[in-house]
Amino acid sequence: MSRNITILGLIQVLLVILVFFGLGIVMKMHGYPHEDFGIRWNPLALLLRRYGLILLLVPVTWVFFAGLAYNRRRFVFSFAVWGVLGIVFSITIISLFLYACVEPFYRPIWMGG
């Protein structure tokens, strides 16, 4: 079971790094960091682009707590709950980055002439 913790933790780290660079590529294709032609950057996309690598602390912390739960009968949550939380964390992080990649900016409607 400790092998599963390590594998899931490494997958989480790899996914955070890949989607961080993917978001950077998508945003640079649209002219990031400039706001040309009325582009307004999505605040979530900006936040994830600037501070997204801090999310690497989530898998590291999860691996630590899941390892503690594996070696003990119970550490805050049971080992099974930590496993589910690891999967939920991965899905949440990927969903946030994918949303930011799909909607990195918007163009406000200009009223008047």
PDB file of C-alpha atoms in Angstrom:
ATOM      1  CA  MET A   1       0.000   0.000   0.000  1.00  0.00           C
ATOM      2  CA  SER A   2       2.854   2.440   0.636  1.00  0.00           C
ATOM      3  CA  ARG A   3       3.810   1.889  -3.004  1.00  0.00           C
ATOM      4  CA  ASN A   4       0.338   3.122  -4.040  1.00  0.00           C
ATOM      5  CA  ILE A   5       0.832   6.271  -1.945  1.00  0.00           C
ATOM      6  CA  THR A   6       4.109   6.985  -3.709  1.00  0.00           C
ATOM      7  CA  ILE A   7       2.710   6.340  -7.178  1.00  0.00           C
ATOM      8  CA  LEU A   8      -0.372   8.509  -6.620  1.00  0.00           C
ATOM      9  CA  GLY A   9       1.798  11.268  -5.121  1.00  0.00           C
ATOM     10  CA  LEU A  10       4.138  11.216  -8.122  1.00  0.00           C
ATOM     11  CA  ILE A  11       1.182  11.274 -10.513  1.00  0.00           C
ATOM     12  CA  GLN A  12      -0.209  14.303  -8.673  1.00  0.00           C
ATOM     13  CA  VAL A  13       3.142  16.125  -8.907  1.00  0.00           C
ATOM     14  CA  LEU A  14       3.470  15.287 -12.602  1.00  0.00           C
ATOM     15  CA  LEU A  15      -0.069  16.484 -13.336  1.00  0.00           C
ATOM     16  CA  VAL A  16       0.468  19.790 -11.516  1.00  0.00           C
ATOM     17  CA  ILE A  17       3.670  20.435 -13.478  1.00  0.00           C
ATOM     18  CA  LEU A  18       2.150  19.449 -16.834  1.00  0.00           C
ATOM     19  CA  VAL A  19      -1.007  21.503 -16.479  1.00  0.00           C
ATOM     20  CA  PHE A  20       0.999  24.479 -15.161  1.00  0.00           C
ATOM     21  CA  PHE A  21       3.150  24.493 -18.291  1.00  0.00           C
ATOM     22  CA  GLY A  22       0.102  23.801 -20.467  1.00  0.00           C
ATOM     23  CA  LEU A  23      -1.649  26.853 -19.016  1.00  0.00           C
ATOM     24  CA  GLY A  24       1.472  28.911 -19.679  1.00  0.00           C
ATOM     25  CA  ILE A  25       1.537  27.796 -23.309  1.00  0.00           C
ATOM     26  CA  VAL A  26      -2.158  28.576 -23.820  1.00  0.00           C
ATOM     27  CA  MET A  27      -1.848  32.002 -22.216  1.00  0.00           C
ATOM     28  CA  LYS A  28       1.303  32.930 -24.152  1.00  0.00           C
ATOM     29  CA  MET A  29      -0.422  31.937 -27.393  1.00  0.00           C
ATOM     30  CA  HIS A  30      -2.995  34.633 -26.597  1.00  0.00           C
ATOM     31  CA  GLY A  31      -0.418  37.309 -25.757  1.00  0.00           C
ATOM     32  CA  TYR A  32       0.160  36.897 -22.012  1.00  0.00           C
ATOM     33  CA  PRO A  33       1.189  39.014 -20.059  1.00  0.00           C
ATOM     34  CA  HIS A  34      -0.172  41.896 -22.135  1.00  0.00           C
ATOM     35  CA  GLU A  35      -3.789  42.955 -22.404  1.00  0.00           C
ATOM     36  CA  ASP A  36      -3.951  43.717 -26.111  1.00  0.00           C
ATOM     37  CA  PHE A  37      -7.121  44.329 -28.111  1.00  0.00           C
ATOM     38  CA  GLY A  38      -9.415  44.490 -25.106  1.00  0.00           C
ATOM     39  CA  ILE A  39      -8.427  41.141 -23.623  1.00  0.00           C
ATOM     40  CA  ARG A  40      -9.111  40.801 -19.904  1.00  0.00           C
ATOM     41  CA  TRP A  41      -7.371  37.834 -18.324  1.00  0.00           C
ATOM     42  CA  ASN A  42      -9.424  35.434 -16.250  1.00  0.00           C
ATOM     43  CA  PRO A  43      -8.452  36.016 -12.578  1.00  0.00           C
ATOM     44  CA  LEU A  44      -8.256  32.253 -11.944  1.00  0.00           C
ATOM     45  CA  ALA A  45      -5.933  31.803 -14.925  1.00  0.00           C
ATOM     46  CA  LEU A  46      -3.703  34.624 -13.682  1.00  0.00           C
ATOM     47  CA  LEU A  47      -3.638  33.197 -10.172  1.00  0.00           C
ATOM     48  CA  LEU A  48      -2.776  29.709 -11.372  1.00  0.00           C
ATOM     49  CA  ARG A  49      -0.150  31.011 -13.795  1.00  0.00           C
ATOM     50  CA  ARG A  50       1.577  33.124 -11.157  1.00  0.00           C
ATOM     51  CA  TYR A  51       1.281  30.834  -8.136  1.00  0.00           C
ATOM     52  CA  GLY A  52       0.336  27.445  -9.585  1.00  0.00           C
ATOM     53  CA  LEU A  53       3.544  25.708  -8.594  1.00  0.00           C
ATOM     54  CA  ILE A  54       2.645  26.286  -4.951  1.00  0.00           C
ATOM     55  CA  LEU A  55       0.048  23.572  -5.557  1.00  0.00           C
ATOM     56  CA  LEU A  56       2.977  21.128  -5.513  1.00  0.00           C
ATOM     57  CA  LEU A  57       2.670  21.350  -1.737  1.00  0.00           C
ATOM     58  CA  VAL A  58      -0.713  19.582  -1.929  1.00  0.00           C
ATOM     59  CA  PRO A  59       0.647  16.194  -3.133  1.00  0.00           C
ATOM     60  CA  VAL A  60       3.678  16.439  -0.849  1.00  0.00           C
ATOM     61  CA  THR A  61       1.460  17.118   2.164  1.00  0.00           C
ATOM     62  CA  TRP A  62      -0.965  14.401   1.091  1.00  0.00           C
ATOM     63  CA  VAL A  63       1.825  11.814   0.779  1.00  0.00           C
ATOM     64  CA  PHE A  64       3.088  12.752   4.242  1.00  0.00           C
ATOM     65  CA  PHE A  65      -0.320  12.416   5.917  1.00  0.00           C
ATOM     66  CA  ALA A  66      -1.280   9.290   3.966  1.00  0.00           C
ATOM     67  CA  GLY A  67       2.027   7.718   5.005  1.00  0.00           C
ATOM     68  CA  LEU A  68       1.327   8.524   8.630  1.00  0.00           C
ATOM     69  CA  ALA A  69      -2.161   7.038   8.335  1.00  0.00           C
ATOM     70  CA  TYR A  70      -0.718   3.878   6.754  1.00  0.00           C
ATOM     71  CA  ASN A  71       1.714   3.312   9.621  1.00  0.00           C
ATOM     72  CA  ARG A  72      -0.906   3.930  12.298  1.00  0.00           C
ATOM     73  CA  ARG A  73      -4.383   2.652  12.761  1.00  0.00           C
ATOM     74  CA  ARG A  74      -5.750   6.100  12.266  1.00  0.00           C
ATOM     75  CA  PHE A  75      -4.204   9.522  11.753  1.00  0.00           C
ATOM     76  CA  VAL A  76      -6.899  12.202  11.525  1.00  0.00           C
ATOM     77  CA  PHE A  77      -8.621  10.047   8.862  1.00  0.00           C
ATOM     78  CA  SER A  78      -8.260   6.388   8.007  1.00  0.00           C
ATOM     79  CA  PHE A  79      -5.920   5.293   5.231  1.00  0.00           C
ATOM     80  CA  ALA A  80      -8.849   4.663   2.879  1.00  0.00           C
ATOM     81  CA  VAL A  81     -10.132   8.212   3.375  1.00  0.00           C
ATOM     82  CA  TRP A  82      -6.663   9.592   2.641  1.00  0.00           C
ATOM     83  CA  GLY A  83      -6.661   7.590  -0.585  1.00  0.00           C
ATOM     84  CA  VAL A  84      -9.977   9.080  -1.655  1.00  0.00           C
ATOM     85  CA  LEU A  85      -8.768  12.568  -0.681  1.00  0.00           C
ATOM     86  CA  GLY A  86      -5.696  12.101  -2.893  1.00  0.00           C
ATOM     87  CA  ILE A  87      -7.874  11.312  -5.876  1.00  0.00           C
ATOM     88  CA  VAL A  88     -10.208  14.231  -5.081  1.00  0.00           C
ATOM     89  CA  PHE A  89      -7.240  16.603  -4.799  1.00  0.00           C
ATOM     90  CA  SER A  90      -5.937  15.448  -8.184  1.00  0.00           C
ATOM     91  CA  ILE A  91      -9.294  15.865  -9.904  1.00  0.00           C
ATOM     92  CA  THR A  92      -9.838  19.305  -8.340  1.00  0.00           C
ATOM     93  CA  ILE A  93      -6.417  20.624  -9.351  1.00  0.00           C
ATOM     94  CA  ILE A  94      -6.760  19.301 -12.890  1.00  0.00           C
ATOM     95  CA  SER A  95     -10.269  20.748 -13.193  1.00  0.00           C
ATOM     96  CA  LEU A  96      -9.115  24.197 -12.086  1.00  0.00           C
ATOM     97  CA  PHE A  97      -6.231  24.222 -14.559  1.00  0.00           C
ATOM     98  CA  LEU A  98      -8.342  22.872 -17.422  1.00  0.00           C
ATOM     99  CA  TYR A  99     -10.986  25.523 -16.816  1.00  0.00           C
ATOM    100  CA  ALA A 100      -8.252  28.179 -16.814  1.00  0.00           C
ATOM    101  CA  CYS A 101      -6.871  26.754 -20.092  1.00  0.00           C
ATOM    102  CA  VAL A 102     -10.283  26.744 -21.755  1.00  0.00           C
ATOM    103  CA  GLU A 103     -11.255  30.236 -20.541  1.00  0.00           C
ATOM    104  CA  PRO A 104      -7.952  32.133 -20.099  1.00  0.00           C
ATOM    105  CA  PHE A 105      -9.431  35.493 -21.053  1.00  0.00           C
ATOM    106  CA  TYR A 106     -12.566  37.289 -22.091  1.00  0.00           C
ATOM    107  CA  ARG A 107     -13.278  40.289 -24.259  1.00  0.00           C
ATOM    108  CA  PRO A 108     -15.702  42.788 -22.762  1.00  0.00           C
ATOM    109  CA  ILE A 109     -18.523  43.972 -24.989  1.00  0.00           C
ATOM    110  CA  TRP A 110     -17.924  47.552 -26.008  1.00  0.00           C
ATOM    111  CA  MET A 111     -20.990  49.724 -25.578  1.00  0.00           C
ATOM    112  CA  GLY A 112     -21.230  52.811 -27.680  1.00  0.00           C
ATOM    113  CA  GLY A 113     -19.289  53.849 -30.687  1.00  0.00           C
TER     114      GLY A 113
END
